[in-house]
Amino acid sequence: MGRQGLSRDQVVIQRQKYGENRLPDRENKSIVRLILTIISEPMIFLLLAVVVVYFFLGDWHETVVLALSVVGVVALELYQDSKTERALEALRSLSAPQCQVVRAGEYVTIPSVEVVVGDILVVGEGSRVAADGKLIESSNVAANESILTGESLPVEKTAGNQVFSGTVITSGHGLVEVTAVGEHTEMGRIGVSLHEIKPEKTLLQKEVGRVVRYIAVAAVLLAMLLTLLFWLLRGDFLHGFLAGLTLSIAILPEEFPVVLSVFMALGAWRLAKSNVLARKNQTIETLGGATVLCTDKTGTLTENRMAITQVIAISGEEPNDAQRREIISYGILASQKNPSDPMEEAFLAAADDLAAIYNGMDIVKEYPLDSHSFSVAQIWGRGGKPEIIALKGAPEEVFRLCRLPREQQRRLQEIADDAADDGLRVLAIAKVVAKNIEPSRDDYQYELLGLVGLSDPIRTEAKDAVALAHRAGIKVIMLTGDHAETARRIGREIGLNTEQVVTGQEFLSMNEKQQRELVKTTEIYSRVAPNVKLAIITALKQNGEVVAMTGDGVNDGPALKSAHIGIAMGQRGTDVAREAASLVLLDDNFASIVQGVRIGRRIFANLQKAVMYIMIVHIPIAALSIVPVLLGWELILLPIHIVFFEFIIDPACTLVFEGEPEDEDAMRQPPRRISQPLFSRAVVLESLAIGGLLALMAVLIHGRMLGSGASSDQARAVTYLTIILANIGMILALSGRKIIRLAVKQRGKNALAIVVVTASVALAVVYSLPFLRNLFKIAPLPPAEFGLAATAAIFASLLAAIVRKLWK
């Protein structure tokens, strides 16, 4: 095998022998367990209680049909659960950890689950080790093994040392030969999985749970009161108990938790389709309320496609061929051998003969980029003995390390500034002959070789995305490690405020009050180290902003966690950054973040419509359960009627409202307050007003029918049809012309059309077949009474639309 890695055939053999690199999934639920969970819900308990009551009343038709209805409700819940699970499975496949391996002599990136015994893993700073193995090459490797040992300090690793699945490489890079995967790793043996931590309930889940509990208590109390009234007024406890159960079923909003879970799962799936992976449900709630987007530049606002476009000698002139080769060569030696950084890739692309540059040498020691020095130095040698050091970094930092005379430093800085004004990323290159390894990069006397200018074009969609964010009331802040003038030019191109560009050191030198004032107006920060990002995020949060921030490095973890919405780069981000973040940007594109905000706003708005719909349609159902007892009428609604409602309400919420496109002005409105509840006062009052109108309409229709001499079955038939048709009308009233245009555009192949057609067919069957009419206790409807029901439903829907218009 050597350093070539496994062949394709060897991989297949190893996988068959040792299995996949995954731990057993404890979250798998059997179909029996799912059914038991569904049956334990209050709604199902109530229906089963009704079945028992009808059994004792001797009504076999109702007993059998309601028992079958319980089966139908369970089937609907199972379908929705499977739909949610499919969405989550799609997300899991997207979020599966990736790693780099050597196979058949090539470096390839694969899901960690595909790693097999004998693979050669490529590990580097910020990566999580995918399997247990032995280091066969090591360059300053240190690993955080706290997940296994509890010891937070990194452990230095040399060739021959063991590294373990789940641990994080905190520095250096190397090659690991895999010795164990899946259950056979140390992590597997102690039964620990990094993904078994159950997330805390989100604010929306807590709010919905609280509201459902309040309504459930109210439903039980009202049901008991109604049972007592029926018993006292009519002397029939069993039918009174049935009326009370019907009222409980009518009031209990069991759809709320179902709708919330479906919206969150499908919302996360929709975000993933826009290249935004939501790792936490809270993110979906928060995303639409973001007021500030803090983004880095390279790869997010730009294409992350660097190329060397200018090389400058220390004289300030264009170098000759020999000088150019030396500058490029030492730039390569200050880079990784197999880099992922686009600037380092640009250096390699400019080389004529890499073998001649490396000349049989290996990296002996690295001085990586950190918050104290914007430079990278690497010592090269043979047999562990140092020979030369290559240094590259920000010009001002390299000038300092080279200890240049002040006048030469000023002149070269002007040249670097001019190149930066032209939009180039400027690096200085230096070298030194080394005989010893010193503790710090500052301990050497470097020789400056020259400057290199690299360009990275702006993403074509970045300017429009920034403009869209501004229209949506969202401030965009660019945090970059680039020179101030480079940052200013990029900011000018994409539409940021360029009046003031603040460096990271300038920001840290200010007191807290000054920082809080500065972040109100400044949109561009240059020479920003990870600790500066954290300080800027803190200042913004102290000002009451809801902050989203992008990051890709190990040191970005604290800032990503501190932001309300941490966004890790999916393509170039480290595992540590991805795990600290709540979102992963799969294409590293700023436009995808803005699209994510749009989707976040859409999800919350549609969820609020679904909640309103549930409240609105429950009010007339509850009213028609109470009023007959108070007025001495026969019961209008029976449990079978409520069950029929449930087969319309749940799909309407989850299919129609979830798939509804956002409002046309969704990105022209300021962000909603993060504390804004789903059940806001305005939403509740509007729902009560519209539901009350619908309830009044239904009661008046029923009273008119009885007053005109109609039988209870005739009156019930008209009233029930009115409520069903009005329910469909409520969808149109809440969504307006937009949902009709969508139905026309999709030629009737959308959720609204499915709900309307299904409800119409079901109604036609119920009202046509004598057996079902008898079961629902309704009479045949002549055209005039059908017209009355349709007219009343249309009138109620128009009133609801008017109320919504006036409410806004």
PDB file of N, CA and C in Angstrom, residues 488-522:
ATOM      1  N   ARG A 488     -11.545  48.411   1.459  1.00  0.00           N
ATOM      2  CA  ARG A 488     -12.347  49.567   1.040  1.00  0.00           C
ATOM      3  C   ARG A 488     -12.818  49.406  -0.407  1.00  0.00           C
ATOM      4  N   ARG A 489     -11.907  48.941  -1.274  1.00  0.00           N
ATOM      5  CA  ARG A 489     -12.274  48.799  -2.681  1.00  0.00           C
ATOM      6  C   ARG A 489     -13.353  47.730  -2.861  1.00  0.00           C
ATOM      7  N   ILE A 490     -13.185  46.606  -2.171  1.00  0.00           N
ATOM      8  CA  ILE A 490     -14.184  45.540  -2.253  1.00  0.00           C
ATOM      9  C   ILE A 490     -15.528  46.053  -1.726  1.00  0.00           C
ATOM     10  N   GLY A 491     -15.470  46.765  -0.604  1.00  0.00           N
ATOM     11  CA  GLY A 491     -16.688  47.314  -0.019  1.00  0.00           C
ATOM     12  C   GLY A 491     -17.389  48.269  -0.962  1.00  0.00           C
ATOM     13  N   ARG A 492     -16.603  49.079  -1.664  1.00  0.00           N
ATOM     14  CA  ARG A 492     -17.185  50.035  -2.614  1.00  0.00           C
ATOM     15  C   ARG A 492     -17.885  49.298  -3.753  1.00  0.00           C
ATOM     16  N   GLU A 493     -17.268  48.199  -4.227  1.00  0.00           N
ATOM     17  CA  GLU A 493     -17.842  47.441  -5.339  1.00  0.00           C
ATOM     18  C   GLU A 493     -19.170  46.779  -4.981  1.00  0.00           C
ATOM     19  N   ILE A 494     -19.307  46.339  -3.730  1.00  0.00           N
ATOM     20  CA  ILE A 494     -20.525  45.603  -3.368  1.00  0.00           C
ATOM     21  C   ILE A 494     -21.565  46.481  -2.686  1.00  0.00           C
ATOM     22  N   GLY A 495     -21.242  47.765  -2.483  1.00  0.00           N
ATOM     23  CA  GLY A 495     -22.261  48.674  -1.967  1.00  0.00           C
ATOM     24  C   GLY A 495     -22.234  48.915  -0.473  1.00  0.00           C
ATOM     25  N   LEU A 496     -21.087  48.727   0.182  1.00  0.00           N
ATOM     26  CA  LEU A 496     -20.984  49.019   1.608  1.00  0.00           C
ATOM     27  C   LEU A 496     -20.564  50.473   1.826  1.00  0.00           C
ATOM     28  N   ASN A 497     -20.780  50.953   3.042  1.00  0.00           N
ATOM     29  CA  ASN A 497     -20.355  52.296   3.421  1.00  0.00           C
ATOM     30  C   ASN A 497     -18.830  52.298   3.599  1.00  0.00           C
ATOM     31  N   THR A 498     -18.121  53.049   2.754  1.00  0.00           N
ATOM     32  CA  THR A 498     -16.648  53.019   2.766  1.00  0.00           C
ATOM     33  C   THR A 498     -16.030  54.263   3.414  1.00  0.00           C
ATOM     34  N   GLU A 499     -16.861  55.088   4.045  1.00  0.00           N
ATOM     35  CA  GLU A 499     -16.333  56.314   4.648  1.00  0.00           C
ATOM     36  C   GLU A 499     -15.301  56.021   5.724  1.00  0.00           C
ATOM     37  N   GLN A 500     -15.533  54.927   6.445  1.00  0.00           N
ATOM     38  CA  GLN A 500     -14.626  54.609   7.545  1.00  0.00           C
ATOM     39  C   GLN A 500     -14.254  53.130   7.490  1.00  0.00           C
ATOM     40  N   VAL A 501     -12.946  52.851   7.462  1.00  0.00           N
ATOM     41  CA  VAL A 501     -12.442  51.477   7.541  1.00  0.00           C
ATOM     42  C   VAL A 501     -11.567  51.399   8.786  1.00  0.00           C
ATOM     43  N   VAL A 502     -11.934  50.500   9.694  1.00  0.00           N
ATOM     44  CA  VAL A 502     -11.253  50.403  10.988  1.00  0.00           C
ATOM     45  C   VAL A 502     -10.462  49.107  11.048  1.00  0.00           C
ATOM     46  N   THR A 503      -9.219  49.191  11.491  1.00  0.00           N
ATOM     47  CA  THR A 503      -8.411  47.981  11.646  1.00  0.00           C
ATOM     48  C   THR A 503      -8.748  47.297  12.966  1.00  0.00           C
ATOM     49  N   GLY A 504      -8.397  46.015  13.042  1.00  0.00           N
ATOM     50  CA  GLY A 504      -8.662  45.268  14.263  1.00  0.00           C
ATOM     51  C   GLY A 504      -7.969  45.863  15.475  1.00  0.00           C
ATOM     52  N   GLN A 505      -6.713  46.284  15.306  1.00  0.00           N
ATOM     53  CA  GLN A 505      -5.984  46.866  16.435  1.00  0.00           C
ATOM     54  C   GLN A 505      -6.603  48.184  16.886  1.00  0.00           C
ATOM     55  N   GLU A 506      -7.063  48.986  15.929  1.00  0.00           N
ATOM     56  CA  GLU A 506      -7.738  50.244  16.293  1.00  0.00           C
ATOM     57  C   GLU A 506      -8.993  49.966  17.111  1.00  0.00           C
ATOM     58  N   PHE A 507      -9.726  48.937  16.715  1.00  0.00           N
ATOM     59  CA  PHE A 507     -10.966  48.620  17.437  1.00  0.00           C
ATOM     60  C   PHE A 507     -10.666  48.165  18.865  1.00  0.00           C
ATOM     61  N   LEU A 508      -9.647  47.290  19.009  1.00  0.00           N
ATOM     62  CA  LEU A 508      -9.309  46.794  20.345  1.00  0.00           C
ATOM     63  C   LEU A 508      -8.771  47.882  21.260  1.00  0.00           C
ATOM     64  N   SER A 509      -8.204  48.932  20.666  1.00  0.00           N
ATOM     65  CA  SER A 509      -7.640  50.012  21.481  1.00  0.00           C
ATOM     66  C   SER A 509      -8.718  50.906  22.089  1.00  0.00           C
ATOM     67  N   MET A 510      -9.954  50.768  21.643  1.00  0.00           N
ATOM     68  CA  MET A 510     -11.052  51.611  22.132  1.00  0.00           C
ATOM     69  C   MET A 510     -11.671  51.004  23.392  1.00  0.00           C
ATOM     70  N   ASN A 511     -12.320  51.867  24.183  1.00  0.00           N
ATOM     71  CA  ASN A 511     -13.054  51.352  25.331  1.00  0.00           C
ATOM     72  C   ASN A 511     -14.423  50.831  24.882  1.00  0.00           C
ATOM     73  N   GLU A 512     -15.146  50.211  25.789  1.00  0.00           N
ATOM     74  CA  GLU A 512     -16.415  49.554  25.438  1.00  0.00           C
ATOM     75  C   GLU A 512     -17.431  50.527  24.854  1.00  0.00           C
ATOM     76  N   LYS A 513     -17.530  51.711  25.443  1.00  0.00           N
ATOM     77  CA  LYS A 513     -18.505  52.702  24.956  1.00  0.00           C
ATOM     78  C   LYS A 513     -18.168  53.139  23.535  1.00  0.00           C
ATOM     79  N   GLN A 514     -16.882  53.366  23.269  1.00  0.00           N
ATOM     80  CA  GLN A 514     -16.454  53.773  21.924  1.00  0.00           C
ATOM     81  C   GLN A 514     -16.725  52.657  20.908  1.00  0.00           C
ATOM     82  N   GLN A 515     -16.468  51.412  21.318  1.00  0.00           N
ATOM     83  CA  GLN A 515     -16.728  50.281  20.415  1.00  0.00           C
ATOM     84  C   GLN A 515     -18.201  50.195  20.055  1.00  0.00           C
ATOM     85  N   ARG A 516     -19.071  50.385  21.050  1.00  0.00           N
ATOM     86  CA  ARG A 516     -20.511  50.292  20.800  1.00  0.00           C
ATOM     87  C   ARG A 516     -20.986  51.402  19.872  1.00  0.00           C
ATOM     88  N   GLU A 517     -20.388  52.565  19.979  1.00  0.00           N
ATOM     89  CA  GLU A 517     -20.753  53.662  19.079  1.00  0.00           C
ATOM     90  C   GLU A 517     -20.219  53.419  17.670  1.00  0.00           C
ATOM     91  N   LEU A 518     -18.993  52.878  17.595  1.00  0.00           N
ATOM     92  CA  LEU A 518     -18.356  52.672  16.296  1.00  0.00           C
ATOM     93  C   LEU A 518     -19.128  51.659  15.444  1.00  0.00           C
ATOM     94  N   VAL A 519     -19.575  50.560  16.066  1.00  0.00           N
ATOM     95  CA  VAL A 519     -20.232  49.507  15.284  1.00  0.00           C
ATOM     96  C   VAL A 519     -21.591  49.943  14.739  1.00  0.00           C
ATOM     97  N   LYS A 520     -22.104  51.071  15.224  1.00  0.00           N
ATOM     98  CA  LYS A 520     -23.385  51.565  14.705  1.00  0.00           C
ATOM     99  C   LYS A 520     -23.261  52.071  13.272  1.00  0.00           C
ATOM    100  N   THR A 521     -22.075  52.538  12.918  1.00  0.00           N
ATOM    101  CA  THR A 521     -21.917  53.174  11.603  1.00  0.00           C
ATOM    102  C   THR A 521     -20.880  52.500  10.708  1.00  0.00           C
ATOM    103  N   THR A 522     -19.913  51.805  11.279  1.00  0.00           N
ATOM    104  CA  THR A 522     -18.817  51.231  10.482  1.00  0.00           C
ATOM    105  C   THR A 522     -19.226  49.893   9.884  1.00  0.00           C
TER     106      THR A 522
END
